[in-house]
């Protein structure tokens, strides 16, 4: 864990990550940016964040993916959406989402038993 011995830095780091994820939601409103989003390696980074230790980060990334792949946007975006979807598939996005759902379900179950 980054900054495990320094809780204030850890919290700051997590808050900064959350803020950056929130900024990415703006891309969902501009599908013409999807090819650049892919070229910059952002999808690969997002797939890595799906398995983040902090489930709040994982949930935020799943929400971002939902926004980016919204069916209404897909109709309008065409080729741009295809580029994004292909990249998500290339980096095992579907598998990672399913694994993350299982992890979140386990987290809920362990919280219920506490």
Tab-separated table of C-alpha atoms in Angstrom:
chain	number	residue	atom	x	y	z
A	1	UNK	CA	0.000	0.000	0.000
A	2	UNK	CA	1.394	3.356	-1.007
A	3	UNK	CA	2.082	5.596	2.002
A	4	UNK	CA	1.093	2.847	4.466
A	5	UNK	CA	3.195	4.458	7.170
A	6	UNK	CA	1.890	7.947	6.411
A	7	UNK	CA	-1.919	7.957	6.633
A	8	UNK	CA	-2.273	11.626	5.702
A	9	UNK	CA	-0.354	11.126	2.452
A	10	UNK	CA	-2.336	7.956	1.780
A	11	UNK	CA	-5.641	9.787	2.188
A	12	UNK	CA	-4.432	12.656	0.013
A	13	UNK	CA	-3.325	10.199	-2.673
A	14	UNK	CA	-6.690	8.420	-2.653
A	15	UNK	CA	-8.575	11.743	-2.806
A	16	UNK	CA	-6.459	12.920	-5.731
A	17	UNK	CA	-7.129	9.665	-7.572
A	18	UNK	CA	-10.864	10.057	-6.965
A	19	UNK	CA	-10.774	13.614	-8.349
A	20	UNK	CA	-8.925	12.485	-11.472
A	21	UNK	CA	-11.428	9.691	-12.070
A	22	UNK	CA	-14.300	12.185	-11.778
A	23	UNK	CA	-12.641	14.367	-14.428
A	24	UNK	CA	-12.631	11.446	-16.853
A	25	UNK	CA	-16.432	11.371	-16.822
A	26	UNK	CA	-16.293	14.425	-19.119
A	27	UNK	CA	-14.888	12.207	-21.879
A	28	UNK	CA	-18.148	10.229	-21.911
A	29	UNK	CA	-19.915	13.343	-23.208
A	30	UNK	CA	-17.432	13.628	-26.096
A	31	UNK	CA	-17.132	10.312	-27.945
A	32	UNK	CA	-15.000	11.999	-30.594
A	33	UNK	CA	-12.262	11.874	-27.926
A	34	UNK	CA	-12.443	8.075	-27.575
A	35	UNK	CA	-9.689	7.346	-30.136
A	36	UNK	CA	-7.289	9.713	-28.325
A	37	UNK	CA	-8.400	8.194	-25.008
A	38	UNK	CA	-7.357	4.793	-26.362
A	39	UNK	CA	-4.103	6.026	-27.937
A	40	UNK	CA	-2.998	7.536	-24.634
A	41	UNK	CA	-3.320	4.141	-22.926
A	42	UNK	CA	-6.082	5.315	-20.641
A	43	UNK	CA	-8.186	2.185	-21.081
A	44	UNK	CA	-5.290	-0.006	-19.959
A	45	UNK	CA	-4.875	2.192	-16.867
A	46	UNK	CA	-8.598	1.996	-16.130
A	47	UNK	CA	-8.489	-1.789	-16.308
A	48	UNK	CA	-5.699	-1.737	-13.731
A	49	UNK	CA	-7.779	0.481	-11.469
A	50	UNK	CA	-10.715	-1.948	-11.622
A	51	UNK	CA	-8.712	-4.190	-9.304
A	52	UNK	CA	-7.610	-1.377	-6.981
A	53	UNK	CA	-7.484	-2.307	-3.281
A	54	UNK	CA	-9.907	0.511	-2.508
A	55	UNK	CA	-13.335	-0.708	-3.630
A	56	UNK	CA	-14.535	2.885	-3.939
A	57	UNK	CA	-11.987	3.352	-6.737
A	58	UNK	CA	-13.108	0.127	-8.405
A	59	UNK	CA	-16.739	1.198	-8.223
A	60	UNK	CA	-15.905	4.619	-9.669
A	61	UNK	CA	-14.084	3.005	-12.592
A	62	UNK	CA	-17.004	0.644	-13.234
A	63	UNK	CA	-19.308	3.672	-13.240
A	64	UNK	CA	-17.032	5.460	-15.675
A	65	UNK	CA	-17.076	2.466	-18.007
A	66	UNK	CA	-20.882	2.444	-17.867
A	67	UNK	CA	-20.943	6.122	-18.844
A	68	UNK	CA	-18.378	5.664	-21.614
A	69	UNK	CA	-20.312	2.771	-23.153
A	70	UNK	CA	-23.814	4.189	-22.753
A	71	UNK	CA	-26.107	2.710	-25.450
A	72	UNK	CA	-27.414	6.122	-26.497
A	73	UNK	CA	-23.869	7.343	-27.010
A	74	UNK	CA	-23.032	4.163	-28.914
A	75	UNK	CA	-25.671	4.931	-31.517
A	76	UNK	CA	-24.216	8.374	-32.114
A	77	UNK	CA	-20.532	7.517	-31.756
A	78	UNK	CA	-20.231	4.645	-34.239
A	79	UNK	CA	-16.565	4.062	-35.068
A	80	UNK	CA	-15.313	5.991	-32.047
A	81	UNK	CA	-17.271	3.678	-29.743
A	82	UNK	CA	-15.988	0.628	-31.622
A	83	UNK	CA	-12.395	1.738	-30.957
A	84	UNK	CA	-13.132	2.086	-27.244
A	85	UNK	CA	-14.996	-1.227	-26.962
A	86	UNK	CA	-12.236	-3.072	-28.836
A	87	UNK	CA	-9.653	-1.675	-26.409
A	88	UNK	CA	-11.735	-2.652	-23.381
A	89	UNK	CA	-12.030	-6.180	-24.728
A	90	UNK	CA	-8.312	-6.275	-25.608
A	91	UNK	CA	-7.423	-5.554	-21.984
A	92	UNK	CA	-9.872	-8.149	-20.569
A	93	UNK	CA	-12.287	-5.476	-19.394
A	94	UNK	CA	-15.281	-7.782	-19.297
A	95	UNK	CA	-13.444	-10.400	-17.274
A	96	UNK	CA	-12.128	-7.775	-14.877
A	97	UNK	CA	-15.619	-6.340	-14.381
A	98	UNK	CA	-16.992	-9.781	-13.539
A	99	UNK	CA	-14.115	-10.471	-11.128
A	100	UNK	CA	-14.672	-7.094	-9.523
A	101	UNK	CA	-18.370	-7.805	-9.042
A	102	UNK	CA	-17.433	-11.025	-7.251
A	103	UNK	CA	-14.960	-9.166	-5.069
A	104	UNK	CA	-17.540	-6.524	-4.204
A	105	UNK	CA	-20.079	-9.205	-3.386
A	106	UNK	CA	-17.571	-10.827	-1.013
A	107	UNK	CA	-16.912	-7.443	0.588
A	108	UNK	CA	-20.625	-6.940	1.184
A	109	UNK	CA	-20.985	-10.464	2.616
A	110	UNK	CA	-18.085	-9.943	5.023
A	111	UNK	CA	-19.518	-6.583	6.131
A	112	UNK	CA	-22.906	-8.219	6.770
A	113	UNK	CA	-21.337	-10.827	9.038
A	114	UNK	CA	-19.535	-8.206	11.143
